[in-house]
Tab-separated table of C-alpha atoms and ligand atoms in Angstrom:
chain	number	residue	atom	x	y	z
A	1	MET	CA	-9.769	-16.006	22.345
A	2	THR	CA	-11.611	-18.559	20.177
A	3	THR	CA	-15.231	-19.508	20.812
A	4	GLU	CA	-16.931	-22.802	20.095
A	5	LYS	CA	-20.635	-23.579	20.506
A	6	VAL	CA	-21.757	-26.981	21.788
A	7	ARG	CA	-25.071	-28.420	22.999
A	8	CYS	CA	-23.845	-30.229	26.065
A	9	LEU	CA	-20.626	-29.569	27.956
A	10	ILE	CA	-19.409	-31.883	30.703
A	11	ILE	CA	-16.608	-30.803	33.000
A	12	GLY	CA	-14.780	-33.548	34.852
A	13	SER	CA	-13.712	-37.100	34.123
A	14	GLY	CA	-14.495	-39.165	37.176
A	15	PRO	CA	-17.308	-41.738	37.259
A	16	ALA	CA	-19.887	-38.908	37.172
A	17	GLY	CA	-18.409	-37.147	34.123
A	18	TYR	CA	-17.841	-40.303	32.089
A	19	THR	CA	-21.259	-41.734	32.913
A	20	ALA	CA	-22.860	-38.440	31.901
A	21	ALA	CA	-20.844	-38.628	28.659
A	22	ILE	CA	-22.023	-42.204	27.958
A	23	TYR	CA	-25.687	-41.261	28.432
A	24	ALA	CA	-25.445	-37.912	26.653
A	25	SER	CA	-23.710	-39.369	23.610
A	26	ARG	CA	-26.226	-42.222	23.393
A	27	ALA	CA	-28.936	-39.536	23.447
A	28	ASN	CA	-27.276	-37.791	20.488
A	29	LEU	CA	-26.383	-34.668	22.449
A	30	SER	CA	-22.825	-34.739	20.989
A	31	PRO	CA	-21.323	-34.006	24.393
A	32	VAL	CA	-17.920	-32.428	24.790
A	33	LEU	CA	-16.107	-33.431	27.979
A	34	TYR	CA	-13.070	-31.695	29.432
A	35	GLU	CA	-11.056	-33.994	31.645
A	36	GLY	CA	-9.863	-31.384	34.143
A	37	ILE	CA	-6.906	-31.323	36.498
A	38	GLN	CA	-6.911	-35.034	37.288
A	39	PRO	CA	-7.972	-37.073	34.237
A	40	GLY	CA	-9.958	-40.051	35.474
A	41	GLY	CA	-10.655	-38.319	38.771
A	42	GLN	CA	-9.964	-39.485	42.292
A	43	LEU	CA	-10.314	-43.171	41.473
A	44	THR	CA	-7.071	-43.042	39.534
A	45	THR	CA	-5.382	-42.582	42.900
A	46	THR	CA	-7.061	-45.500	44.659
A	47	THR	CA	-6.080	-49.124	44.675
A	48	GLU	CA	-8.662	-51.839	44.543
A	49	VAL	CA	-12.325	-50.921	44.056
A	50	GLU	CA	-14.288	-53.761	45.602
A	51	ASN	CA	-17.726	-52.227	45.911
A	52	PHE	CA	-18.630	-51.145	42.369
A	53	PRO	CA	-21.315	-53.572	41.164
A	54	GLY	CA	-20.298	-55.707	38.211
A	55	TYR	CA	-16.746	-56.479	39.276
A	56	PRO	CA	-17.020	-59.587	41.476
A	57	GLN	CA	-13.241	-59.850	41.803
A	58	GLY	CA	-12.743	-56.083	42.255
A	59	ILE	CA	-10.863	-53.846	39.842
A	60	THR	CA	-8.199	-51.191	40.235
A	61	GLY	CA	-9.391	-47.582	40.134
A	62	PRO	CA	-7.288	-46.646	37.061
A	63	GLU	CA	-8.536	-49.712	35.131
A	64	MET	CA	-12.138	-48.916	35.931
A	65	MET	CA	-11.739	-45.328	34.782
A	66	GLU	CA	-10.081	-46.495	31.559
A	67	ASP	CA	-13.098	-48.759	30.957
A	68	LEU	CA	-15.536	-45.891	31.566
A	69	LYS	CA	-13.544	-43.649	29.254
A	70	LYS	CA	-13.540	-46.247	26.463
A	71	GLN	CA	-17.275	-46.735	26.904
A	72	ALA	CA	-17.875	-42.986	26.529
A	73	GLU	CA	-15.626	-42.878	23.448
A	74	ARG	CA	-17.453	-45.823	21.899
A	75	PHE	CA	-20.616	-43.731	21.622
A	76	GLY	CA	-18.814	-40.725	20.186
A	77	ALA	CA	-18.320	-38.479	23.215
A	78	ASP	CA	-15.705	-35.841	22.427
A	79	LEU	CA	-13.227	-36.235	25.299
A	80	ARG	CA	-10.670	-33.469	25.555
A	81	ILE	CA	-7.716	-32.518	27.719
A	82	GLY	CA	-8.219	-29.130	29.358
A	83	ILE	CA	-9.134	-27.363	32.557
A	84	ALA	CA	-12.132	-25.076	33.028
A	85	THR	CA	-10.618	-21.873	34.383
A	86	LYS	CA	-13.526	-19.397	34.332
A	87	THR	CA	-17.273	-19.341	33.858
A	88	ASP	CA	-19.947	-16.870	32.870
A	89	LEU	CA	-23.286	-18.429	33.656
A	90	SER	CA	-25.180	-15.133	33.745
A	91	LYS	CA	-27.322	-16.246	30.809
A	92	SER	CA	-27.778	-19.082	28.350
A	93	PRO	CA	-25.802	-20.146	26.359
A	94	TYR	CA	-23.441	-20.579	29.285
A	95	LYS	CA	-19.793	-19.711	28.789
A	96	VAL	CA	-16.922	-21.767	30.150
A	97	THR	CA	-13.319	-20.752	29.515
A	98	ILE	CA	-10.875	-23.602	29.018
A	99	ASP	CA	-7.176	-23.171	29.925
A	100	ASP	CA	-7.696	-19.381	29.816
A	101	GLU	CA	-7.556	-19.575	26.026
A	102	LYS	CA	-10.810	-20.868	24.604
A	103	VAL	CA	-14.472	-20.200	25.374
A	104	ILE	CA	-17.033	-22.957	25.048
A	105	GLU	CA	-20.629	-21.800	24.785
A	106	THR	CA	-23.074	-24.472	25.799
A	107	ASP	CA	-26.837	-24.903	26.096
A	108	ALA	CA	-26.547	-27.525	28.836
A	109	LEU	CA	-23.746	-27.774	31.364
A	110	ILE	CA	-22.923	-30.761	33.555
A	111	ILE	CA	-20.547	-30.007	36.398
A	112	ALA	CA	-18.725	-33.135	37.533
A	113	THR	CA	-15.545	-31.599	38.875
A	114	GLY	CA	-15.313	-33.800	41.973
A	115	ALA	CA	-13.404	-32.980	45.106
A	116	THR	CA	-9.746	-32.535	46.083
A	117	ALA	CA	-7.779	-33.944	49.017
A	118	LYS	CA	-7.530	-31.721	52.091
A	119	TYR	CA	-4.346	-30.826	53.933
A	120	LEU	CA	-3.988	-29.972	57.621
A	121	GLY	CA	-2.801	-26.453	56.821
A	122	LEU	CA	0.614	-26.789	58.445
A	123	GLU	CA	3.560	-24.801	57.077
A	124	ASP	CA	5.578	-28.029	57.099
A	125	GLU	CA	3.230	-29.625	54.567
A	126	LYS	CA	4.381	-27.008	52.068
A	127	LYS	CA	7.994	-27.142	53.221
A	128	TYR	CA	8.179	-30.897	52.628
A	129	ALA	CA	5.910	-31.034	49.556
A	130	GLY	CA	7.391	-33.657	47.251
A	131	MET	CA	9.906	-34.492	49.990
A	132	GLY	CA	7.871	-36.917	52.034
A	133	VAL	CA	4.400	-35.331	52.157
A	134	SER	CA	1.692	-36.823	49.965
A	135	ALA	CA	-2.083	-37.069	49.730
A	136	CYS	CA	-1.993	-40.185	47.578
A	137	ALA	CA	-0.580	-43.466	48.825
A	138	THR	CA	-1.158	-45.242	45.525
A	139	CYS	CA	0.811	-42.598	43.664
A	140	ASP	CA	3.719	-42.307	46.077
A	141	GLY	CA	3.671	-45.404	48.285
A	142	PHE	CA	6.235	-47.118	46.085
A	143	PHE	CA	8.936	-44.722	47.342
A	144	TYR	CA	8.484	-45.982	50.892
A	145	ARG	CA	9.138	-49.677	50.463
A	146	LYS	CA	10.521	-51.133	53.701
A	147	LYS	CA	10.409	-47.683	55.320
A	148	ASN	CA	8.189	-46.203	58.029
A	149	VAL	CA	5.241	-44.000	57.144
A	150	ALA	CA	2.371	-42.155	58.825
A	151	VAL	CA	-1.180	-41.664	57.559
A	152	VAL	CA	-3.454	-39.003	59.041
A	153	GLY	CA	-7.216	-39.615	59.290
A	154	GLY	CA	-9.716	-42.083	60.666
A	155	GLY	CA	-12.125	-42.538	57.747
A	156	ASP	CA	-12.316	-45.122	54.971
A	157	THR	CA	-9.749	-43.287	52.877
A	158	ALA	CA	-7.202	-43.256	55.703
A	159	CYS	CA	-7.779	-46.953	56.400
A	160	GLU	CA	-7.488	-47.801	52.727
A	161	GLU	CA	-4.265	-45.817	52.413
A	162	ALA	CA	-2.841	-47.362	55.596
A	163	LEU	CA	-3.641	-50.875	54.350
A	164	TYR	CA	-2.141	-50.194	50.957
A	165	LEU	CA	1.019	-48.800	52.529
A	166	SER	CA	1.226	-51.718	54.983
A	167	GLY	CA	1.904	-53.947	51.980
A	168	LEU	CA	4.935	-51.871	51.049
A	169	ALA	CA	6.270	-50.167	54.135
A	170	LYS	CA	7.899	-51.676	57.208
A	171	GLN	CA	5.679	-49.868	59.686
A	172	VAL	CA	2.579	-47.691	59.242
A	173	TYR	CA	1.296	-45.294	61.912
A	174	LEU	CA	-2.303	-44.185	61.574
A	175	ILE	CA	-2.735	-40.820	63.289
A	176	VAL	CA	-6.349	-40.441	64.452
A	177	ARG	CA	-7.528	-37.379	66.334
A	178	LYS	CA	-10.512	-39.083	67.997
A	179	PRO	CA	-10.500	-42.142	70.261
A	180	PHE	CA	-12.178	-44.160	67.496
A	181	LEU	CA	-12.112	-44.730	63.746
A	182	ARG	CA	-14.904	-43.342	61.616
A	183	ALA	CA	-14.289	-45.875	58.824
A	184	SER	CA	-16.662	-48.732	57.959
A	185	LYS	CA	-16.448	-51.796	60.217
A	186	VAL	CA	-14.756	-53.987	57.632
A	187	MET	CA	-11.989	-51.435	57.057
A	188	GLN	CA	-11.550	-50.900	60.804
A	189	GLU	CA	-11.131	-54.619	61.340
A	190	ARG	CA	-8.562	-54.905	58.564
A	191	VAL	CA	-6.538	-52.011	59.938
A	192	LEU	CA	-6.686	-53.143	63.536
A	193	SER	CA	-5.631	-56.663	62.640
A	194	ALA	CA	-2.727	-55.660	60.359
A	195	SER	CA	0.507	-56.608	62.097
A	196	ASN	CA	2.468	-53.584	60.895
A	197	ILE	CA	-0.155	-50.835	61.409
A	198	THR	CA	-0.138	-49.000	64.730
A	199	VAL	CA	-3.173	-46.805	65.332
A	200	LEU	CA	-2.333	-43.731	67.379
A	201	PHE	CA	-5.725	-42.673	68.720
A	202	GLU	CA	-6.196	-39.152	70.131
A	203	HIS	CA	-3.074	-37.828	68.412
A	204	ASN	CA	-2.793	-34.564	66.481
A	205	THR	CA	0.029	-33.463	64.220
A	206	LEU	CA	2.020	-30.403	65.284
A	207	GLY	CA	4.672	-30.459	62.583
A	208	LEU	CA	7.237	-32.409	60.651
A	209	PHE	CA	10.995	-32.577	60.961
A	210	GLY	CA	13.923	-33.691	58.847
A	211	GLU	CA	17.060	-32.390	57.145
A	212	ASN	CA	16.498	-33.101	53.447
A	213	GLY	CA	13.009	-34.501	53.624
A	214	VAL	CA	10.599	-35.858	56.186
A	215	GLU	CA	12.319	-37.808	58.947
A	216	GLY	CA	9.541	-37.674	61.509
A	217	VAL	CA	6.355	-36.164	62.899
A	218	HIS	CA	5.835	-34.091	66.036
A	219	LEU	CA	2.593	-35.244	67.619
A	220	ILE	CA	0.528	-34.220	70.585
A	221	LYS	CA	-1.440	-36.872	72.449
A	222	ARG	CA	-4.732	-36.027	74.207
A	223	LYS	CA	-4.389	-32.334	73.440
A	224	GLY	CA	-5.905	-30.072	76.088
A	225	GLU	CA	-6.266	-32.880	78.666
A	226	THR	CA	-4.355	-33.006	81.954
A	227	ASP	CA	-2.261	-35.907	80.661
A	228	GLU	CA	-1.460	-34.147	77.355
A	229	GLU	CA	1.851	-35.400	76.014
A	230	LYS	CA	4.178	-34.531	73.135
A	231	VAL	CA	5.403	-37.491	71.122
A	232	ASP	CA	7.745	-37.754	68.118
A	233	ILE	CA	7.651	-40.633	65.659
A	234	ALA	CA	10.305	-41.387	63.058
A	235	VAL	CA	8.829	-41.754	59.560
A	236	ASP	CA	10.016	-41.131	56.004
A	237	GLY	CA	6.581	-40.451	54.529
A	238	PHE	CA	3.584	-38.463	55.765
A	239	PHE	CA	0.273	-39.148	54.015
A	240	LEU	CA	-2.875	-37.034	54.351
A	241	ALA	CA	-6.249	-38.777	54.211
A	242	ILE	CA	-8.548	-36.366	56.022
A	243	GLY	CA	-11.267	-35.790	53.477
A	244	HIS	CA	-11.877	-33.594	50.490
A	245	THR	CA	-12.937	-30.131	49.341
A	246	PRO	CA	-15.470	-29.883	46.502
A	247	ASN	CA	-14.083	-28.296	43.314
A	248	SER	CA	-16.793	-25.687	42.888
A	249	GLU	CA	-14.831	-22.443	43.145
A	250	ILE	CA	-15.235	-21.232	39.542
A	251	PHE	CA	-19.008	-21.777	39.641
A	252	LYS	CA	-19.663	-20.006	42.938
A	253	PRO	CA	-20.574	-16.604	41.477
A	254	TRP	CA	-23.560	-18.255	39.777
A	255	ILE	CA	-24.291	-21.563	41.438
A	256	GLU	CA	-25.563	-22.006	44.987
A	257	THR	CA	-23.300	-24.031	47.260
A	258	ASP	CA	-23.474	-24.997	50.924
A	259	GLU	CA	-21.075	-23.535	53.500
A	260	VAL	CA	-18.388	-26.136	52.642
A	261	GLY	CA	-18.709	-25.502	48.895
A	262	TYR	CA	-20.777	-28.512	47.818
A	263	ILE	CA	-23.098	-27.514	44.971
A	264	LYS	CA	-26.708	-27.466	46.100
A	265	VAL	CA	-29.054	-29.555	43.990
A	266	GLN	CA	-32.811	-29.918	44.180
A	267	PRO	CA	-33.393	-32.999	46.359
A	268	GLY	CA	-33.333	-36.219	44.377
A	269	THR	CA	-32.224	-34.460	41.177
A	270	PRO	CA	-28.980	-33.096	39.694
A	271	LYS	CA	-30.672	-29.699	39.058
A	272	THR	CA	-28.854	-26.611	40.342
A	273	ASN	CA	-30.367	-23.162	40.820
A	274	LEU	CA	-29.772	-22.461	37.107
A	275	GLU	CA	-31.881	-24.009	34.362
A	276	GLY	CA	-29.792	-26.247	32.148
A	277	VAL	CA	-26.917	-26.498	34.640
A	278	PHE	CA	-26.607	-29.821	36.427
A	279	ALA	CA	-24.181	-31.103	39.047
A	280	ALA	CA	-23.155	-34.723	39.476
A	281	GLY	CA	-20.757	-36.699	41.620
A	282	ASP	CA	-18.696	-35.589	44.602
A	283	VAL	CA	-18.904	-31.857	43.829
A	284	ALA	CA	-22.557	-32.019	44.871
A	285	ASP	CA	-22.463	-34.897	47.336
A	286	PRO	CA	-21.376	-34.341	50.927
A	287	HIS	CA	-23.006	-37.583	52.062
A	288	TYR	CA	-22.188	-40.640	49.982
A	289	ARG	CA	-19.168	-39.793	47.814
A	290	GLN	CA	-18.983	-43.222	46.233
A	291	ALA	CA	-18.023	-44.132	42.679
A	292	ILE	CA	-21.382	-45.784	42.169
A	293	THR	CA	-23.383	-42.806	43.459
A	294	ALA	CA	-21.279	-40.482	41.303
A	295	ALA	CA	-22.002	-42.655	38.262
A	296	GLY	CA	-25.710	-42.641	39.176
A	297	THR	CA	-25.920	-38.876	39.420
A	298	GLY	CA	-23.905	-38.549	36.194
A	299	CYS	CA	-26.597	-40.605	34.482
A	300	MET	CA	-29.332	-38.446	36.033
A	301	ALA	CA	-27.587	-35.247	34.908
A	302	ALA	CA	-27.389	-36.464	31.294
A	303	ILE	CA	-31.062	-37.493	31.282
A	304	GLU	CA	-32.051	-34.091	32.696
A	305	ALA	CA	-29.827	-32.332	30.145
A	306	GLU	CA	-31.540	-34.247	27.351
A	307	ARG	CA	-35.003	-33.283	28.644
A	308	TYR	CA	-33.946	-29.669	29.069
A	309	LEU	CA	-32.566	-29.472	25.534
A	310	MET	CA	-35.649	-31.140	24.086
A	311	ASN	CA	-37.969	-28.637	25.795
A	312	LYS	CA	-35.754	-25.744	24.754
A	313	LYS	CA	-36.019	-26.606	21.054
B	1	LIG	P1	-14.151	-38.777	55.978
B	1	LIG	O1	-14.712	-37.407	56.027
B	1	LIG	O2	-15.044	-39.947	56.129
B	1	LIG	O3	-13.048	-38.917	57.112
B	1	LIG	C1	-12.067	-37.940	57.320
B	1	LIG	C2	-11.210	-38.362	58.477
B	1	LIG	O4	-10.164	-37.407	58.626
B	1	LIG	C3	-11.959	-38.422	59.793
B	1	LIG	O5	-11.473	-39.461	60.597
B	1	LIG	C4	-11.636	-37.065	60.414
B	1	LIG	O6	-11.620	-37.076	61.803
B	1	LIG	C5	-10.225	-36.868	59.926
B	1	LIG	N1	-9.857	-35.451	59.889
B	1	LIG	C6	-10.490	-34.447	59.230
B	1	LIG	N2	-9.859	-33.277	59.422
B	1	LIG	C7	-8.807	-33.560	60.230
B	1	LIG	C8	-7.791	-32.773	60.801
B	1	LIG	N3	-7.696	-31.452	60.576
B	1	LIG	N4	-6.869	-33.381	61.599
B	1	LIG	C9	-6.936	-34.709	61.827
B	1	LIG	N5	-7.881	-35.506	61.316
B	1	LIG	C10	-8.807	-34.938	60.530
B	1	LIG	O7	-13.325	-38.802	54.617
B	1	LIG	P2	-12.837	-40.039	53.751
B	1	LIG	O8	-12.059	-39.422	52.666
B	1	LIG	O9	-12.185	-41.066	54.577
B	1	LIG	O10	-14.174	-40.668	53.152
B	1	LIG	C11	-15.087	-39.882	52.432
B	1	LIG	C12	-16.284	-40.743	51.994
B	1	LIG	O11	-15.849	-41.685	51.013
B	1	LIG	C13	-16.875	-41.541	53.135
B	1	LIG	O12	-18.254	-41.627	52.959
B	1	LIG	C14	-16.246	-42.887	52.972
B	1	LIG	O13	-17.028	-43.937	53.492
B	1	LIG	C15	-16.119	-43.000	51.456
B	1	LIG	N6	-15.010	-43.880	51.057
B	1	LIG	C16	-15.319	-45.175	50.760
B	1	LIG	C17	-14.336	-46.063	50.384
B	1	LIG	C18	-14.733	-47.458	50.050
B	1	LIG	O14	-15.862	-47.831	50.351
B	1	LIG	N7	-13.872	-48.256	49.460
B	1	LIG	C19	-12.926	-45.667	50.283
B	1	LIG	C20	-12.710	-44.290	50.645
B	1	LIG	C21	-13.728	-43.447	51.010
B	1	LIG	P3	-12.973	-37.095	62.690
B	1	LIG	O15	-13.504	-38.499	62.587
B	1	LIG	O16	-12.463	-36.727	63.997
B	1	LIG	O17	-13.886	-36.071	62.074
């Protein structure tokens, strides 16, 4: 296995990773960034981003990430394809294995690995993987033009996915386990006023059915109540939008996380329990999880890395 020594290693290529790369390269830290499993991060799977300051007309997620990437490249950040597969953070310099074949030793480490979409945990999700089950409407919505689809979840992601799909599909069912939506008011209003979105409140998914792919969903309405009722709906696509799991697994032996797996940082800073290791973006943020907050913490992580490296000299 080859070993390479760098001053500042950034793992992840969402708004947090790229912003950290912009700041770290402008501070002459010669950062190396590995893009990870999903280059560009979660925003590459969203449609319109309307709430990132500086884009009065909105911008698509993939375009915004391309802009951030170009900005990081402009200042000389070394952006590489590769996935961090193992870490040894027992002492500095910290060791991160990439693709199980190369070890990067680094003085400062910025973890910006983001979070991954959650599934319900049903056997049928695996059975119909790639055959009608998806966690990304923007990626797969195209296949369901003029068809019927279901989206699970009641948050902003679910509403966004349902709205996106409503522009393609004939009918969208939004399966919500509570009697209300958790999404922001503006998203709720858009969903509730869309003519081809039906919100199924107080419904839970029991399973999926279909011969050669998803043909429908088995639902249970008002589970556990006296008027509990089983309902089937006919759909060709089943989209999950029920939140995310932080991608912190490979750091857990060394880095403190909360019970869900979000990396713990010192309040108001990107500092983890290890000196010289910083966390930015969704991997350390159970509360806000916005592109702009991720970019902000990416900036903070790079500034802290610079200070750490300066003091270490
Ligand atoms: P959230 O955690 O906000 O919502 C998850 C939703 O999925 C909830 O309605 C939850 O139900 C439901 N859910 C969770 N587990 C299950 C389950 N096992 N079965 C059925 N339903 C389930 O996640 P989001 O991804 O929607 O949003 C994350 C953050 O990102 C939020 O802060 C959100 O505001 C933000 N966001 C902002 C956007 C924007 O501003 N453009 C776009 C997308 C996200 P319950 O309510 O019952 O817990």
